[in-house]
PDB file of C-alpha atoms in Angstrom:
ATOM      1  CA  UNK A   1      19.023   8.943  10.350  1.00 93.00           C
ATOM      2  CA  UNK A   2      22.625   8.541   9.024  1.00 95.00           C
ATOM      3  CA  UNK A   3      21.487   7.626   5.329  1.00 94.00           C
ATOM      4  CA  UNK A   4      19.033  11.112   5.501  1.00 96.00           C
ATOM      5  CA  UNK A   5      21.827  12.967   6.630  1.00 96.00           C
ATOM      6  CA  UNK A   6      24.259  12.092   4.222  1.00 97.00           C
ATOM      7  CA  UNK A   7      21.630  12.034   1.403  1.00 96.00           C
ATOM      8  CA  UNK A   8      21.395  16.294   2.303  1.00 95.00           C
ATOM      9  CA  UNK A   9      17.766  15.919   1.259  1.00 94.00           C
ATOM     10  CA  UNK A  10      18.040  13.859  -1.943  1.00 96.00           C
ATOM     11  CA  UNK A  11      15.850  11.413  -0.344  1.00 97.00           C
ATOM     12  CA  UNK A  12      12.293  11.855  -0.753  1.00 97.00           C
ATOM     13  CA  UNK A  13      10.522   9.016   0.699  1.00 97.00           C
ATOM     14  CA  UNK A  14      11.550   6.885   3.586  1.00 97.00           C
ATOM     15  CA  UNK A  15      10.569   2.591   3.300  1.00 96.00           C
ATOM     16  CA  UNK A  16       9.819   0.993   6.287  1.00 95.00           C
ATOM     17  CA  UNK A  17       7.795  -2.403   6.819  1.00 94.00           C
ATOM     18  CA  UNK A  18       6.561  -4.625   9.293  1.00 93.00           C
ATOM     19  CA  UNK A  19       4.283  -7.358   7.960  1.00 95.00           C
ATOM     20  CA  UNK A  20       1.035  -6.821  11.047  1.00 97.00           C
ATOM     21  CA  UNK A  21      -1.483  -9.225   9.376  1.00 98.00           C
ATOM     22  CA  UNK A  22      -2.360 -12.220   7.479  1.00 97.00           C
ATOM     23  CA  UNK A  23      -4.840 -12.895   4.917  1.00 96.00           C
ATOM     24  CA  UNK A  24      -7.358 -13.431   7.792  1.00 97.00           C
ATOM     25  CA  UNK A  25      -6.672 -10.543   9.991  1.00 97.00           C
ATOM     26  CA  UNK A  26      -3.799  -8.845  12.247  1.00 98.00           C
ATOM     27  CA  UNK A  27      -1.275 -11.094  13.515  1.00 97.00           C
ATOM     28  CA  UNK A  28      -1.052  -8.743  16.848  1.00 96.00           C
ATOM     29  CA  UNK A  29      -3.722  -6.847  18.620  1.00 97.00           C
ATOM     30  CA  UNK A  30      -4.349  -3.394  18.232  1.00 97.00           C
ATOM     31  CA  UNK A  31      -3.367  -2.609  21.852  1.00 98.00           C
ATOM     32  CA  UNK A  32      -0.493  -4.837  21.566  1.00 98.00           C
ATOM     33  CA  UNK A  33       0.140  -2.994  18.290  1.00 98.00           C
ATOM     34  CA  UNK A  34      -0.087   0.430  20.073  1.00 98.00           C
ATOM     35  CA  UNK A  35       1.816  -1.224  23.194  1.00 98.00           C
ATOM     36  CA  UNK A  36       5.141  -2.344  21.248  1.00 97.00           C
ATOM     37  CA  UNK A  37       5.234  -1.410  17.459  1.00 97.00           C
ATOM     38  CA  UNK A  38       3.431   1.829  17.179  1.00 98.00           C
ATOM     39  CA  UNK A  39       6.239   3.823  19.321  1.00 98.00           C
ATOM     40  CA  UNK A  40       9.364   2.934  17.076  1.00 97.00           C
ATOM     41  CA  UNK A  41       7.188   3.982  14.188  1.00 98.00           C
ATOM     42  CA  UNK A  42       6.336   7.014  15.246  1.00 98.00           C
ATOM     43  CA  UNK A  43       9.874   7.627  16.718  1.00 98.00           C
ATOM     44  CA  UNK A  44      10.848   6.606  12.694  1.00 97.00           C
ATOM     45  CA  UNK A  45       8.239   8.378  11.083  1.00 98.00           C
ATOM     46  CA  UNK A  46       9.173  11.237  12.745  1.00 98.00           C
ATOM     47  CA  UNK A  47      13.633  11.122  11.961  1.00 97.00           C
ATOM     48  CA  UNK A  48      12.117  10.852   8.255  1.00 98.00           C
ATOM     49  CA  UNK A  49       9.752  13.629   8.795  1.00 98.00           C
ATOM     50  CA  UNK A  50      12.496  15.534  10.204  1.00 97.00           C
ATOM     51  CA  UNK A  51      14.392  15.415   6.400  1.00 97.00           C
ATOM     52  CA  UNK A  52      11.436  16.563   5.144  1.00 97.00           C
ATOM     53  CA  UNK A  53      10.525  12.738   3.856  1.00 98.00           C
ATOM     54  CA  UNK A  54       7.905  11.074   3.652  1.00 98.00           C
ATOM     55  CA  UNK A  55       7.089   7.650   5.114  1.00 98.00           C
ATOM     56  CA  UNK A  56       6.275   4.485   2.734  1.00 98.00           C
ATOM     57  CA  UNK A  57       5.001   1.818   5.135  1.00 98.00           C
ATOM     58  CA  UNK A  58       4.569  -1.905   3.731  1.00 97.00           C
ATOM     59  CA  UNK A  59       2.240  -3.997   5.056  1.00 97.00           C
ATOM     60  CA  UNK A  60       0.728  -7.250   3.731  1.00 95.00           C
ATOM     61  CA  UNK A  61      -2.609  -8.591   4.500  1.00 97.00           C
ATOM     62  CA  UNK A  62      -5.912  -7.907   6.455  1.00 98.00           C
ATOM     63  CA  UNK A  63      -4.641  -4.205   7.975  1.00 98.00           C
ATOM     64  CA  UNK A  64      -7.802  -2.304   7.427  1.00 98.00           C
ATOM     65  CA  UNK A  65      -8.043  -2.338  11.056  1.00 98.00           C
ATOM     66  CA  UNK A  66      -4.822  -0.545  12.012  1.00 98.00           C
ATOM     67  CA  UNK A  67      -5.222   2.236   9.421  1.00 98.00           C
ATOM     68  CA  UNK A  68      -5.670   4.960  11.633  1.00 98.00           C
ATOM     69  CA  UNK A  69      -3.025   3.600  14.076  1.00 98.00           C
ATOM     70  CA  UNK A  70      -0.669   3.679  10.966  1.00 98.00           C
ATOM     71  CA  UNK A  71      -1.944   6.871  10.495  1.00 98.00           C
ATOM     72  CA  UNK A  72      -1.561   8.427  13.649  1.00 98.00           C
ATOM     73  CA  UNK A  73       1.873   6.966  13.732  1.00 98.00           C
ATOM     74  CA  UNK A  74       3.050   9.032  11.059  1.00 98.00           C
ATOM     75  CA  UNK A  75       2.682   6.980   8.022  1.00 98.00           C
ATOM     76  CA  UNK A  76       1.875   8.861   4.840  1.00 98.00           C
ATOM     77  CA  UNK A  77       1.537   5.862   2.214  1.00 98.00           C
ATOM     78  CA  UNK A  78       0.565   2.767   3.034  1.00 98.00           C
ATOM     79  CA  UNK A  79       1.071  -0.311   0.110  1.00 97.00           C
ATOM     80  CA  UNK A  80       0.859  -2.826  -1.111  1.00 96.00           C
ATOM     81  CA  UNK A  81      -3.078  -3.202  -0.369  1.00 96.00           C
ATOM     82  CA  UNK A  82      -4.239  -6.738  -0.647  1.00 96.00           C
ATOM     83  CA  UNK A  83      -7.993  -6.262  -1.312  1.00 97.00           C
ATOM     84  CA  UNK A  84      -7.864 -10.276  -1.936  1.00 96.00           C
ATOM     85  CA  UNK A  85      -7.318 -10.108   2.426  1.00 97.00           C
ATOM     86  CA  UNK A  86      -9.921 -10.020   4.260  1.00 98.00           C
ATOM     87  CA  UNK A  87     -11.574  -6.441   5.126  1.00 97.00           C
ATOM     88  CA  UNK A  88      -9.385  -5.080   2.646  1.00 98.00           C
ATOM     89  CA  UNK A  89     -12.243  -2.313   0.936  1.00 98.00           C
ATOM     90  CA  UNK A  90     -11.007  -0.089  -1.579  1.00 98.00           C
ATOM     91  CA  UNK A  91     -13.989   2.002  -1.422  1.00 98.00           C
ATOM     92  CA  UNK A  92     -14.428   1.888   2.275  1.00 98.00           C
ATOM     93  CA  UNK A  93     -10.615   2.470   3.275  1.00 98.00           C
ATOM     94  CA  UNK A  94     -10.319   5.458   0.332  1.00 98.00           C
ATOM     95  CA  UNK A  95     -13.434   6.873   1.945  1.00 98.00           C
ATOM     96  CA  UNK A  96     -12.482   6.893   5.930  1.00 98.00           C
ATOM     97  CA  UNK A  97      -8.904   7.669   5.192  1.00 98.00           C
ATOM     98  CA  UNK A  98      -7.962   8.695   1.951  1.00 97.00           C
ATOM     99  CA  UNK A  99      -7.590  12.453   3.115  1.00 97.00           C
ATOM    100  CA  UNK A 100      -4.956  11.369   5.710  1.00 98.00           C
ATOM    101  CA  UNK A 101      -3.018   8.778   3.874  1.00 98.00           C
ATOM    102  CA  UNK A 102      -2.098   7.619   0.150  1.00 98.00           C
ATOM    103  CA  UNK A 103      -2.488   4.320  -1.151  1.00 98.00           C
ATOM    104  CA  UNK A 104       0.275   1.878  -3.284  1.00 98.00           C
ATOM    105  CA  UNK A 105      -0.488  -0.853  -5.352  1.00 98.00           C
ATOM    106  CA  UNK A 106      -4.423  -2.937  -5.318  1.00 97.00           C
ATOM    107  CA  UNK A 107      -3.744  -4.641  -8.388  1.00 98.00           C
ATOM    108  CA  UNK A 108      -4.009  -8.241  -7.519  1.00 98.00           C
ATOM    109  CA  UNK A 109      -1.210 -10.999  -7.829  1.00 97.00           C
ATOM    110  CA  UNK A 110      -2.928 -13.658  -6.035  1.00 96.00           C
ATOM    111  CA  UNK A 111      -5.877 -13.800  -8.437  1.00 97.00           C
ATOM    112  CA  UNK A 112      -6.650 -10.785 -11.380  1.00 98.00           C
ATOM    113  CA  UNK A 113      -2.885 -10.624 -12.892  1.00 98.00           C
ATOM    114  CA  UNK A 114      -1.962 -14.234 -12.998  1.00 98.00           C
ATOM    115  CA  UNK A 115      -5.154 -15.618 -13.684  1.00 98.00           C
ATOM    116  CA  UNK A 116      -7.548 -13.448 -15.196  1.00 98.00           C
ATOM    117  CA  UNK A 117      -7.953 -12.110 -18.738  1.00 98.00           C
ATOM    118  CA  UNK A 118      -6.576  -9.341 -19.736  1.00 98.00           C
ATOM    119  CA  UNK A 119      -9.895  -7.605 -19.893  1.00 98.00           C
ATOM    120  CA  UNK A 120     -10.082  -8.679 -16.290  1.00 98.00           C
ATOM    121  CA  UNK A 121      -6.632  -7.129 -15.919  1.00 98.00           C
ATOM    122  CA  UNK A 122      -8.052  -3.521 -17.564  1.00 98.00           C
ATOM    123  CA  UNK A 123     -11.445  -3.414 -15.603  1.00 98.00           C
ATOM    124  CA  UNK A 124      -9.635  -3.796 -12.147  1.00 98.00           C
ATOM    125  CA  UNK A 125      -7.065  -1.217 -12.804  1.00 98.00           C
ATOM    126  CA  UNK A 126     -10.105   1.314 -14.204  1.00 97.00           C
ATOM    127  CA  UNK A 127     -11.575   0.472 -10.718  1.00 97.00           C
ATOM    128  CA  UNK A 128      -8.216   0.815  -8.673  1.00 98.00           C
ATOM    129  CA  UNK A 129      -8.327   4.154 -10.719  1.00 97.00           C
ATOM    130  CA  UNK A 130     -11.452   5.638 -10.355  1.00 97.00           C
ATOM    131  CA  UNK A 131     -11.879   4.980  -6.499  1.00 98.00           C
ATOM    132  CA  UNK A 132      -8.398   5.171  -5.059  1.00 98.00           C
ATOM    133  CA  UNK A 133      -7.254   7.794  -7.479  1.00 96.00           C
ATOM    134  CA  UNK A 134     -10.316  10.165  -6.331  1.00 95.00           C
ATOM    135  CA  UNK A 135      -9.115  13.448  -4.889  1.00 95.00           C
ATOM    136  CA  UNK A 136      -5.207  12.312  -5.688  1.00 96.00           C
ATOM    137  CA  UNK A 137      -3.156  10.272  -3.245  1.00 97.00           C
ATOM    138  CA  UNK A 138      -2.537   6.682  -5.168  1.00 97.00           C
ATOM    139  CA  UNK A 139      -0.313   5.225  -7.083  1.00 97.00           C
ATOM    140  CA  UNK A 140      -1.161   2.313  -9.117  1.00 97.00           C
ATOM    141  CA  UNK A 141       0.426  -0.944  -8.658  1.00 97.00           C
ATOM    142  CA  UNK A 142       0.727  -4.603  -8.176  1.00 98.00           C
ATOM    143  CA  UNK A 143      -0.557  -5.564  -5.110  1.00 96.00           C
ATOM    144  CA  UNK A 144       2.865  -7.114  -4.457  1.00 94.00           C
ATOM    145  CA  UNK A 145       5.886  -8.426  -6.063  1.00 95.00           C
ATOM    146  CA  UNK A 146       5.007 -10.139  -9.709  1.00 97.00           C
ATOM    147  CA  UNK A 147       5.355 -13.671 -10.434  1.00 96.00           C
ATOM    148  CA  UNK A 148       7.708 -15.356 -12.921  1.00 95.00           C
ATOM    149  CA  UNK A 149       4.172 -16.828 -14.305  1.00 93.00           C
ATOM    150  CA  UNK A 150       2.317 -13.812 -14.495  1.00 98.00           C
ATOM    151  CA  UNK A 151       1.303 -14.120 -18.276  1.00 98.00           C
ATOM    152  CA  UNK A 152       3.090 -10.615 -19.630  1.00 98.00           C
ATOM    153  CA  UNK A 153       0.099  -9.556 -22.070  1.00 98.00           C
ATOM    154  CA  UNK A 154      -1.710  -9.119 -18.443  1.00 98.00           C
ATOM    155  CA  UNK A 155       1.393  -7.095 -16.903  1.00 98.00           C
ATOM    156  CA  UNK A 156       1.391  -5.039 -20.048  1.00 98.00           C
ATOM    157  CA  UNK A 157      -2.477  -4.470 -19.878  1.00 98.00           C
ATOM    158  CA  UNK A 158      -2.065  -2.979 -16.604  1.00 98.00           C
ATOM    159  CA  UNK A 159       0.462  -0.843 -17.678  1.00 97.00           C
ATOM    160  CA  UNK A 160      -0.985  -0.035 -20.790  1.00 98.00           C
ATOM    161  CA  UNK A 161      -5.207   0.977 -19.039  1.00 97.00           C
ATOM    162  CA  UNK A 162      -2.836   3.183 -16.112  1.00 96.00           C
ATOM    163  CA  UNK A 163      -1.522   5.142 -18.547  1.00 95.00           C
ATOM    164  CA  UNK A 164      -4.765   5.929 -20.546  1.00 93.00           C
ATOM    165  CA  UNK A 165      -5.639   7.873 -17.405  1.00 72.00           C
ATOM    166  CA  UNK A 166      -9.101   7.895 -16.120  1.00 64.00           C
TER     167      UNK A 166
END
């Protein structure tokens, strides 16, 4: 609340994160989610809220299930989106929630941008595009942090197909 305050409404998204699953599924319940976690989130999401913010939540892994607790807690944009986890369906999480909550990232590090080609690279960012980017409310990204040994023709390929637009 401090850092909001003194940023007098320079800041324009708050970043919180709490890693709730694994490539499986949740680490936690969803009633032990609601029990302990999904209070101080709200209670955050709204102080950001309150500054006119709005609330970045990171999450890795199998979270499809907790989507509309995330969403009922207050998060607006949920990342990084591991559709390599688990459960993890673009087109099924874009369709039950993508009026309620925007999506960051989907473009995989665990297999498409370290291993694949870089038409590989180019067809899963068209597909990132045209499902998630329906309607508004994504933003294209790695699915997470990129590796030293991520070859950089396929970096630049994702790059380069985002910003033909589609």
């Amino acid at each position: 609340q401090r850092s909001l305050e003194a940023a007098k409404g320079r800041i324009h998204i708050g970043h919180c994160a709490d890693d709730l699953a694994t490539q499986r599924g949740l680490l936690i319940s969803q009633a032990m989610y609601r029990r302990f976690l999904q209070p101080h989130h709200s209670r955050l999401a709204r102080i950001i809220h309150g500054f006119g913010a709005k609330v970045f939540f990171h999450s890795c892994g199998a979270v499809a299930d907790l989507v509309p607790d995330l969403i009922n807690s207050g998060i607006d944009i949920l990342n990084p989106l591991q559709f390599d986890a688990d459960g993890m369906d673009p087109v099924a999480l874009k369709a039950m929630f993508g009026r309620q909550i925007s999506f960051w990232g989907g473009i995989s590090v665990q297999k498409t941008l370290p291993f694949g080609s870089v038409r590989d690279v180019r067809q899963e960012v068209r597909e990132r595009i045209n499902v998630l980017g329906k309607n508004g409310g994504y933003v294209l990204s790695s699915s997470h942090d990129i590796q030293h040994d991520t070859p950089l023709e396929n970096i630049l390929a994702m790059y380069d197909e985002a910003r033909r637009g589609h």
